[in-house]
Short mmCIF file of N, CA, C and O in Angstrom, two decimals:
data_model
loop_
_atom_site.label_atom_id
_atom_site.label_comp_id
_atom_site.label_asym_id
_atom_site.label_seq_id
_atom_site.Cartn_x
_atom_site.Cartn_y
_atom_site.Cartn_z
N MET H 25 121.96 176.66 50.29
CA MET H 25 121.91 176.34 48.82
C MET H 25 123.47 175.63 48.68
O MET H 25 124.68 176.43 48.98
N THR H 26 123.67 174.68 47.87
CA THR H 26 124.53 173.72 47.93
C THR H 26 125.29 173.93 46.32
O THR H 26 124.39 174.05 45.49
N VAL H 27 126.22 174.25 45.98
CA VAL H 27 127.15 174.39 44.71
C VAL H 27 127.89 173.31 44.68
O VAL H 27 129.04 173.02 45.28
N THR H 28 127.76 172.71 43.57
CA THR H 28 128.75 171.94 43.10
C THR H 28 129.24 172.53 41.66
O THR H 28 129.10 172.63 40.87
N SER H 29 130.55 171.37 41.77
CA SER H 29 131.04 171.72 40.37
C SER H 29 130.80 171.42 38.80
O SER H 29 129.84 170.45 39.08
N ILE H 30 131.10 172.19 38.53
CA ILE H 30 130.37 171.77 36.92
C ILE H 30 131.05 170.71 36.44
O ILE H 30 130.73 169.98 35.39
N THR H 31 132.18 170.38 36.69
CA THR H 31 132.96 169.09 36.05
C THR H 31 132.95 167.74 36.68
O THR H 31 133.39 166.70 36.22
N THR H 32 131.62 168.03 37.76
CA THR H 32 131.42 166.68 38.58
C THR H 32 130.37 165.63 37.15
O THR H 32 129.95 165.77 36.68
N GLY H 33 131.38 164.49 37.29
CA GLY H 33 130.66 163.68 36.77
C GLY H 33 131.48 163.42 35.17
O GLY H 33 131.32 162.63 34.53
N LEU H 34 132.16 164.39 34.96
CA LEU H 34 132.79 164.45 33.44
C LEU H 34 134.17 163.60 33.29
O LEU H 34 134.94 163.81 35.06
N PRO H 35 134.52 162.97 32.66
CA PRO H 35 135.82 162.41 32.97
C PRO H 35 136.81 163.17 32.97
O PRO H 35 136.83 164.46 32.02
N THR H 36 138.13 162.77 33.27
CA THR H 36 139.26 163.71 33.75
C THR H 36 140.59 163.26 32.69
O THR H 36 140.83 162.10 32.66
N THR H 37 141.21 164.50 31.78
CA THR H 37 142.44 163.65 31.19
C THR H 37 143.49 164.62 32.00
O THR H 37 143.07 165.70 32.51
N PRO H 38 144.65 163.63 31.80
CA PRO H 38 145.80 164.23 32.79
C PRO H 38 145.89 165.19 31.84
O PRO H 38 146.29 165.20 30.59
N THR H 39 146.23 166.21 32.42
CA THR H 39 147.58 167.40 31.78
C THR H 39 148.98 166.94 31.37
O THR H 39 149.47 166.72 32.78
N THR H 40 149.77 167.79 30.73
CA THR H 40 151.03 166.94 30.12
C THR H 40 151.59 168.29 30.15
O THR H 40 150.85 169.93 29.75
N THR H 41 152.77 168.79 30.69
CA THR H 41 154.00 169.69 30.70
C THR H 41 154.54 169.57 29.25
O THR H 41 154.82 168.23 29.14
N THR H 42 155.15 170.90 29.30
CA THR H 42 156.42 170.67 28.17
C THR H 42 157.61 170.09 28.97
O THR H 42 158.24 169.43 27.98
N SER H 43 157.78 170.44 29.71
CA SER H 43 159.15 169.42 30.55
C SER H 43 158.83 169.16 31.90
O SER H 43 158.01 169.76 32.86
N ASP H 44 159.06 168.16 32.29
CA ASP H 44 159.08 167.66 33.58
C ASP H 44 160.09 168.03 34.64
O ASP H 44 160.43 167.67 35.82
N THR H 45 160.77 168.59 34.07
CA THR H 45 162.22 169.39 35.13
C THR H 45 161.33 170.93 35.80
O THR H 45 160.90 171.47 35.16
N PRO H 46 161.75 170.99 36.87
CA PRO H 46 161.19 172.05 37.53
C PRO H 46 162.10 173.23 36.94
O PRO H 46 162.93 173.40 36.72
N ARG H 47 161.44 174.46 37.18
CA ARG H 47 161.63 175.53 37.20
C ARG H 47 162.48 176.29 38.21
O ARG H 47 161.74 176.67 39.30
N ASN H 48 162.72 177.19 37.58
CA ASN H 48 163.79 177.70 38.79
C ASN H 48 163.59 179.50 38.84
O ASN H 48 163.77 179.99 40.06
N SER H 49 162.65 179.82 37.90
CA SER H 49 162.41 181.20 37.98
C SER H 49 161.02 181.40 37.32
O SER H 49 160.83 180.90 36.24
N LEU H 50 160.76 182.71 37.18
CA LEU H 50 159.31 182.93 36.59
C LEU H 50 159.98 183.30 34.88
O LEU H 50 158.78 182.88 34.08
N GLY H 51 161.07 183.40 34.66
CA GLY H 51 161.74 183.64 33.15
C GLY H 51 161.62 182.52 32.58
O GLY H 51 161.44 182.34 31.47
N ASP H 52 161.64 181.51 33.10
CA ASP H 52 161.55 179.81 32.43
C ASP H 52 160.16 179.76 32.15
O ASP H 52 159.84 178.73 31.48
N LEU H 53 158.95 180.17 32.49
CA LEU H 53 157.75 179.71 31.86
C LEU H 53 157.46 180.53 30.48
O LEU H 53 158.02 181.59 29.77
N GLY H 54 156.92 179.33 29.58
CA GLY H 54 156.52 179.81 28.38
C GLY H 54 154.87 179.99 27.99
O GLY H 54 154.39 180.41 29.07
N GLN H 55 154.83 180.06 26.49
CA GLN H 55 153.50 180.08 26.25
C GLN H 55 152.54 179.00 26.78
O GLN H 55 151.46 179.28 27.52
N ALA H 56 152.62 177.66 27.05
CA ALA H 56 152.04 176.88 27.51
C ALA H 56 151.65 176.78 28.49
O ALA H 56 150.71 176.63 29.42
N ASP H 57 152.71 176.98 29.66
CA ASP H 57 152.05 177.61 31.08
C ASP H 57 151.54 178.54 30.92
O ASP H 57 150.72 178.50 32.06
N PHE H 58 151.54 179.54 30.13
CA PHE H 58 150.68 180.65 30.65
C PHE H 58 149.10 180.53 30.23
O PHE H 58 148.23 180.61 31.00
N LEU H 59 149.02 179.85 29.46
CA LEU H 59 147.85 178.88 28.82
C LEU H 59 147.03 177.99 29.65
O LEU H 59 146.10 177.86 29.99
N LYS H 60 148.09 177.52 30.34
CA LYS H 60 147.57 176.43 31.32
C LYS H 60 147.26 177.15 32.58
O LYS H 60 145.68 176.96 33.27
N LEU H 61 147.81 178.32 32.91
CA LEU H 61 147.71 179.13 34.18
C LEU H 61 146.10 179.95 33.63
O LEU H 61 145.12 180.07 34.46
N MET H 62 145.98 180.47 32.92
CA MET H 62 145.01 180.99 32.12
C MET H 62 143.55 180.29 31.83
O MET H 62 142.42 180.23 32.74
N MET H 63 143.76 178.84 31.55
CA MET H 63 142.63 177.69 31.85
C MET H 63 142.23 177.53 33.20
O MET H 63 141.24 177.39 33.19
N THR H 64 143.39 177.43 33.84
CA THR H 64 142.71 177.26 35.52
C THR H 64 142.21 178.17 35.95
O THR H 64 141.18 177.95 36.52
N GLN H 65 142.52 179.22 35.74
CA GLN H 65 141.89 180.74 36.40
C GLN H 65 140.60 180.72 35.95
O GLN H 65 139.53 180.88 36.37
N LEU H 66 140.42 180.42 34.62
CA LEU H 66 138.93 180.07 33.98
C LEU H 66 137.88 179.48 34.58
O LEU H 66 137.04 179.68 34.91
N GLN H 67 138.60 178.18 35.02
CA GLN H 67 137.66 177.02 35.26
C GLN H 67 137.40 177.03 36.98
O GLN H 67 136.15 176.85 37.41
N GLN H 68 138.61 178.03 37.16
CA GLN H 68 138.23 177.63 38.70
C GLN H 68 137.45 179.46 39.24
O GLN H 68 137.25 179.82 40.60
N GLN H 69 136.99 180.35 38.26
CA GLN H 69 136.72 181.73 38.72
C GLN H 69 135.26 181.39 39.32
O GLN H 69 134.34 180.49 39.12
N ASP H 70 134.64 182.45 40.17
CA ASP H 70 133.12 182.60 40.75
C ASP H 70 132.07 182.49 39.50
O ASP H 70 132.47 184.08 38.68
N PRO H 71 131.15 181.56 39.24
CA PRO H 71 130.79 182.32 38.39
C PRO H 71 129.55 183.23 38.09
O PRO H 71 128.97 183.86 37.10
N PHE H 72 129.49 183.49 39.46
CA PHE H 72 128.48 184.95 39.41
C PHE H 72 129.68 186.17 39.92
O PHE H 72 128.77 187.24 39.64
N GLU H 73 130.44 185.71 39.88
CA GLU H 73 131.66 187.42 39.85
C GLU H 73 132.75 186.85 38.57
O GLU H 73 133.84 186.62 38.88
N PRO H 74 132.53 186.50 37.54
CA PRO H 74 133.72 186.33 36.63
C PRO H 74 134.97 187.24 36.51
O PRO H 74 134.49 188.37 36.97
N MET H 75 135.83 186.81 35.83
CA MET H 75 137.35 187.51 35.45
C MET H 75 136.67 189.03 34.54
O MET H 75 135.69 188.67 33.86
N ASP H 76 137.24 190.15 35.46
CA ASP H 76 136.98 191.19 34.41
C ASP H 76 137.91 190.78 33.10
O ASP H 76 138.70 190.39 32.64
N GLN H 77 136.59 191.44 32.05
CA GLN H 77 137.19 191.10 30.72
C GLN H 77 138.63 192.16 30.37
O GLN H 77 139.27 191.63 29.49
N THR H 78 138.22 192.93 30.99
CA THR H 78 139.35 194.13 30.46
C THR H 78 141.10 193.36 31.05
O THR H 78 142.18 193.28 30.30
N ALA H 79 141.14 193.15 32.27
CA ALA H 79 141.79 192.50 32.89
C ALA H 79 142.70 191.24 31.92
O ALA H 79 143.47 191.23 31.48
N MET H 80 141.54 190.27 31.33
CA MET H 80 141.88 188.85 30.69
C MET H 80 142.58 189.88 29.59
O MET H 80 143.54 189.09 29.01
N LEU H 81 142.04 190.75 28.62
CA LEU H 81 142.67 190.98 27.71
C LEU H 81 144.16 191.51 27.61
O LEU H 81 144.93 191.49 26.83
N ALA H 82 144.10 192.32 29.11
CA ALA H 82 145.57 192.95 29.16
C ALA H 82 146.62 191.64 29.28
O ALA H 82 147.56 191.94 29.01
N GLN H 83 146.32 190.87 29.95
CA GLN H 83 147.16 189.83 30.39
C GLN H 83 147.46 188.99 29.04
O GLN H 83 148.62 188.80 28.84
N MET H 84 146.31 188.91 28.20
CA MET H 84 146.70 188.22 26.60
C MET H 84 147.59 189.30 25.78
O MET H 84 148.48 188.95 25.22
N ALA H 85 147.35 190.71 25.69
CA ALA H 85 147.84 191.27 25.16
C ALA H 85 149.47 191.55 25.43
O ALA H 85 150.37 191.37 24.78
N GLN H 86 149.86 191.30 27.03
CA GLN H 86 151.38 191.34 27.32
C GLN H 86 151.41 190.05 26.88
O GLN H 86 152.83 190.09 26.81
N PHE H 87 151.38 188.93 27.04
CA PHE H 87 151.97 187.47 26.80
C PHE H 87 152.26 187.77 25.26
O PHE H 87 153.08 187.46 25.04
N SER H 88 150.98 188.04 24.36
CA SER H 88 151.38 188.50 23.05
C SER H 88 152.98 189.10 22.75
O SER H 88 153.63 189.10 21.53
N SER H 89 152.52 190.20 23.39
CA SER H 89 153.92 191.29 23.30
C SER H 89 155.11 190.86 23.90
O SER H 89 156.28 190.75 22.98
N LEU H 90 155.32 189.67 25.17
CA LEU H 90 156.38 189.00 25.24
C LEU H 90 156.71 188.01 24.08
O LEU H 90 157.79 187.70 23.85
N ALA H 91 155.99 187.24 23.79
CA ALA H 91 156.27 186.26 22.80
C ALA H 91 156.36 186.80 21.80
O ALA H 91 157.27 186.05 21.00
N GLY H 92 156.32 187.96 21.30
CA GLY H 92 156.65 188.93 20.09
C GLY H 92 158.11 189.03 20.38
O GLY H 92 159.12 189.07 19.69
N THR H 93 158.45 189.44 21.73
CA THR H 93 159.93 190.14 21.66
C THR H 93 160.60 188.67 22.20
O THR H 93 162.22 188.74 21.38
N THR H 94 160.39 187.39 22.52
CA THR H 94 161.29 186.77 22.66
C THR H 94 161.69 185.90 21.38
O THR H 94 162.52 185.59 20.90
N GLU H 95 160.37 186.37 20.17
CA GLU H 95 160.71 185.50 18.92
C GLU H 95 162.04 186.59 18.53
O GLU H 95 162.66 185.74 17.73
N MET H 96 161.46 187.79 18.37
CA MET H 96 162.76 188.80 17.89
C MET H 96 163.89 188.37 18.43
O MET H 96 165.02 188.42 17.46
N GLY H 97 164.04 188.15 19.63
CA GLY H 97 165.56 188.22 20.52
C GLY H 97 165.99 186.77 19.46
O GLY H 97 167.08 186.55 19.09
N ASP H 98 165.35 185.89 19.45
CA ASP H 98 165.65 184.58 18.76
C ASP H 98 166.06 184.93 17.55
O ASP H 98 166.97 183.98 16.95
N THR H 99 165.25 185.36 17.18
CA THR H 99 165.78 185.71 15.21
C THR H 99 167.00 186.55 15.07
O THR H 99 168.00 186.42 14.69
N LEU H 100 167.14 187.53 16.06
CA LEU H 100 168.24 188.31 16.55
C LEU H 100 169.72 187.43 16.86
O LEU H 100 170.88 187.77 16.08
N SER H 101 169.72 187.00 17.42
CA SER H 101 170.45 185.61 17.77
C SER H 101 171.18 184.80 16.53
O SER H 101 172.29 184.76 16.55
N ARG H 102 170.30 184.41 16.03
CA ARG H 102 169.98 183.55 14.38
C ARG H 102 171.01 184.49 13.62
O ARG H 102 172.07 183.97 13.00
N ILE H 103 170.54 185.65 13.43
CA ILE H 103 171.21 186.51 12.47
C ILE H 103 172.80 186.98 12.89
O ILE H 103 173.73 186.77 12.16
N SER H 104 172.83 187.67 14.38
CA SER H 104 174.03 187.28 14.61
C SER H 104 174.97 186.06 14.24
O SER H 104 176.36 186.33 14.04
N THR H 105 174.77 185.16 14.79
CA THR H 105 175.90 183.62 14.25
C THR H 105 175.94 183.70 13.11
O THR H 105 177.09 183.47 12.63
N GLN H 106 175.01 184.26 12.00
CA GLN H 106 175.37 183.82 10.59
C GLN H 106 176.44 184.85 10.12
O GLN H 106 177.16 184.55 9.63
N MET H 107 176.35 186.10 10.70
CA MET H 107 177.05 187.50 10.92
C MET H 107 178.69 187.20 10.93
O MET H 107 179.77 187.02 10.54
N ASP H 108 178.49 186.23 12.33
CA ASP H 108 179.64 185.61 13.09
C ASP H 108 180.33 184.74 11.88
O ASP H 108 181.78 184.80 11.30
N THR H 109 179.60 183.69 11.02
CA THR H 109 180.04 182.83 10.34
C THR H 109 180.43 183.74 9.26
O THR H 109 181.63 183.50 8.50
N LEU H 110 179.62 184.30 8.65
CA LEU H 110 180.46 184.76 7.24
C LEU H 110 181.64 185.89 7.33
O LEU H 110 182.57 186.03 6.57
N ASN H 111 181.85 186.49 8.83
CA ASN H 111 182.84 187.29 9.14
C ASN H 111 183.96 186.61 9.01
O ASN H 111 184.96 186.88 8.76
N GLN H 112 183.78 185.55 9.39
CA GLN H 112 185.32 184.17 9.91
C GLN H 112 185.20 184.26 8.00
O GLN H 112 186.62 183.49 8.26
N THR H 113 184.28 183.31 7.57
CA THR H 113 184.43 183.22 5.75
C THR H 113 185.68 184.24 5.30
O THR H 113 186.28 184.03 4.85
N GLY H 114 185.33 185.49 5.46
CA GLY H 114 185.71 186.61 4.48
C GLY H 114 187.00 186.88 4.96
O GLY H 114 188.06 186.98 4.64
N LEU H 115 187.49 186.54 6.41
CA LEU H 115 188.75 186.54 6.76
C LEU H 115 189.74 185.50 6.83
O LEU H 115 190.88 185.47 6.01
N ALA H 116 189.06 184.26 6.66
CA ALA H 116 189.86 183.28 5.72
C ALA H 116 189.76 183.67 4.55
O ALA H 116 190.98 182.84 3.73
N THR H 117 188.98 183.83 4.01
CA THR H 117 189.29 184.06 1.91
C THR H 117 190.34 185.46 1.82
O THR H 117 191.21 185.13 0.94
N GLN H 118 190.55 186.54 2.65
CA GLN H 118 191.39 187.14 2.35
C GLN H 118 193.20 186.25 3.08
O GLN H 118 193.86 186.58 2.35
N ARG H 119 192.73 185.85 3.97
CA ARG H 119 194.21 184.89 4.28
C ARG H 119 194.81 184.00 3.10
O ARG H 119 195.87 183.77 2.56
N ALA H 120 193.72 183.41 2.40
CA ALA H 120 194.24 182.41 1.46
C ALA H 120 194.52 183.47 -0.07
O ALA H 120 195.29 182.89 -0.34
N VAL H 121 193.86 184.29 0.00
CA VAL H 121 194.22 185.48 -1.53
C VAL H 121 195.29 185.55 -1.27
O VAL H 121 196.33 186.11 -2.33
N ALA H 122 195.91 186.59 0.11
CA ALA H 122 197.28 186.98 0.35
C ALA H 122 198.06 185.81 0.18
O ALA H 122 199.04 185.96 0.02
N ALA H 123 197.97 184.51 0.54
CA ALA H 123 198.56 183.41 0.52
C ALA H 123 199.21 183.04 -0.98
O ALA H 123 200.26 183.06 -1.29
N LEU H 124 198.29 183.13 -1.23
CA LEU H 124 198.13 183.06 -2.77
C LEU H 124 198.81 183.99 -3.81
O LEU H 124 199.69 183.67 -4.65
N ALA H 125 198.59 185.31 -3.15
CA ALA H 125 199.18 186.14 -4.11
C ALA H 125 200.97 186.25 -3.78
O ALA H 125 201.52 186.90 -4.75
N THR H 126 201.23 186.08 -2.35
CA THR H 126 202.72 185.89 -2.34
C THR H 126 202.99 184.54 -3.00
O THR H 126 204.37 184.52 -3.25
N GLN H 127 202.70 183.54 -3.17
CA GLN H 127 203.01 182.32 -3.68
C GLN H 127 203.52 182.94 -5.51
O GLN H 127 204.71 182.50 -6.19
N VAL H 128 202.48 183.52 -6.11
CA VAL H 128 202.43 183.89 -7.65
C VAL H 128 203.62 184.79 -7.12
O VAL H 128 204.63 184.72 -8.88
N GLU H 129 203.74 185.82 -6.50
CA GLU H 129 205.31 186.90 -6.83
C GLU H 129 206.27 185.93 -6.46
O GLU H 129 207.32 186.18 -7.28
N ALA H 130 206.34 185.09 -5.36
CA ALA H 130 207.67 184.03 -5.56
C ALA H 130 207.87 183.70 -7.16
O ALA H 130 209.20 183.68 -7.38
N LEU H 131 206.71 183.05 -7.47
CA LEU H 131 207.04 182.41 -9.21
C LEU H 131 207.48 183.01 -10.06
O LEU H 131 208.10 182.72 -10.70
N ASN H 132 206.85 184.83 -9.92
CA ASN H 132 207.11 185.56 -10.65
C ASN H 132 208.74 185.89 -10.69
O ASN H 132 209.53 186.18 -11.60
N ALA H 133 209.26 185.99 -9.74
CA ALA H 133 210.27 186.53 -9.18
C ALA H 133 211.59 185.17 -9.35
O ALA H 133 212.46 185.58 -10.34
N ALA H 134 211.20 183.95 -9.59
CA ALA H 134 211.90 182.82 -9.83
C ALA H 134 212.24 182.91 -10.79
O ALA H 134 213.63 182.60 -11.80
N ASN H 135 210.88 183.08 -11.92
CA ASN H 135 211.23 183.08 -13.19
C ASN H 135 211.76 184.04 -14.16
O ASN H 135 212.72 184.23 -15.03
N ALA H 136 211.78 185.21 -13.57
CA ALA H 136 212.51 186.44 -13.82
C ALA H 136 214.19 186.15 -13.66
O ALA H 136 215.09 186.89 -14.45
N ASN H 137 214.61 186.05 -12.86
CA ASN H 137 215.82 185.41 -12.33
C ASN H 137 216.50 184.09 -13.29
O ASN H 137 217.39 184.14 -13.73
N THR H 138 215.37 183.27 -13.73
CA THR H 138 216.12 182.21 -14.47
C THR H 138 215.71 182.50 -15.98
O THR H 138 216.04 181.74 -16.60
N ALA H 139 215.18 183.30 -16.33
CA ALA H 139 214.96 183.75 -17.89
C ALA H 139 216.29 184.12 -18.63
O ALA H 139 217.14 184.66 -18.10
N SER H 140 216.28 183.43 -19.99
CA SER H 140 217.60 183.63 -20.40
C SER H 140 217.51 184.93 -21.26
O SER H 140 216.44 185.10 -21.74
N PRO H 141 218.67 185.91 -21.74
CA PRO H 141 217.85 186.86 -21.97
C PRO H 141 217.84 186.33 -23.71
O PRO H 141 218.65 185.51 -24.36
N THR H 142 217.38 187.27 -24.49
CA THR H 142 217.05 187.14 -26.11
C THR H 142 217.98 187.59 -26.40
O THR H 142 218.13 188.95 -26.36
N THR H 143 218.46 187.39 -27.80
CA THR H 143 219.14 187.40 -28.55
C THR H 143 218.14 188.11 -29.86
O THR H 143 217.33 187.43 -30.10
N PRO H 144 219.17 189.17 -30.01
CA PRO H 144 218.00 189.81 -31.36
C PRO H 144 218.24 188.73 -32.50
O PRO H 144 219.26 188.50 -33.02
N ALA H 145 217.31 189.01 -33.25
CA ALA H 145 217.04 188.27 -34.31
C ALA H 145 218.04 189.02 -35.86
O ALA H 145 217.83 189.94 -35.59
N ALA H 146 218.62 188.48 -36.50
CA ALA H 146 219.56 189.08 -37.51
C ALA H 146 218.57 188.99 -38.39
O ALA H 146 217.87 188.17 -39.55
#
């Protein structure tokens, strides 16, 4: 018995990746890479012995968890950057207020030294 591919005769479209740069580690793989691998795995599986649904669901759950963790890490990074900016703004405000207070004290001291004594009214 001869088995032929189910995609024989169908037009093929080139697949594109998110980046043409080579990846250095598995940590560089993203969501598009996972979906591409999963679709290739589904296309290449033996129709008489398909992939175990439990294993496929486990892979999808792991990927979903990883995507959530990555998004949470990105969010925490943005929050950290904003907190650093707020901290720097607060320190700059403290320095400005301290400089202004010093100038006000100096003006008050100068005005106290140059003030003429008041004479009592008769």
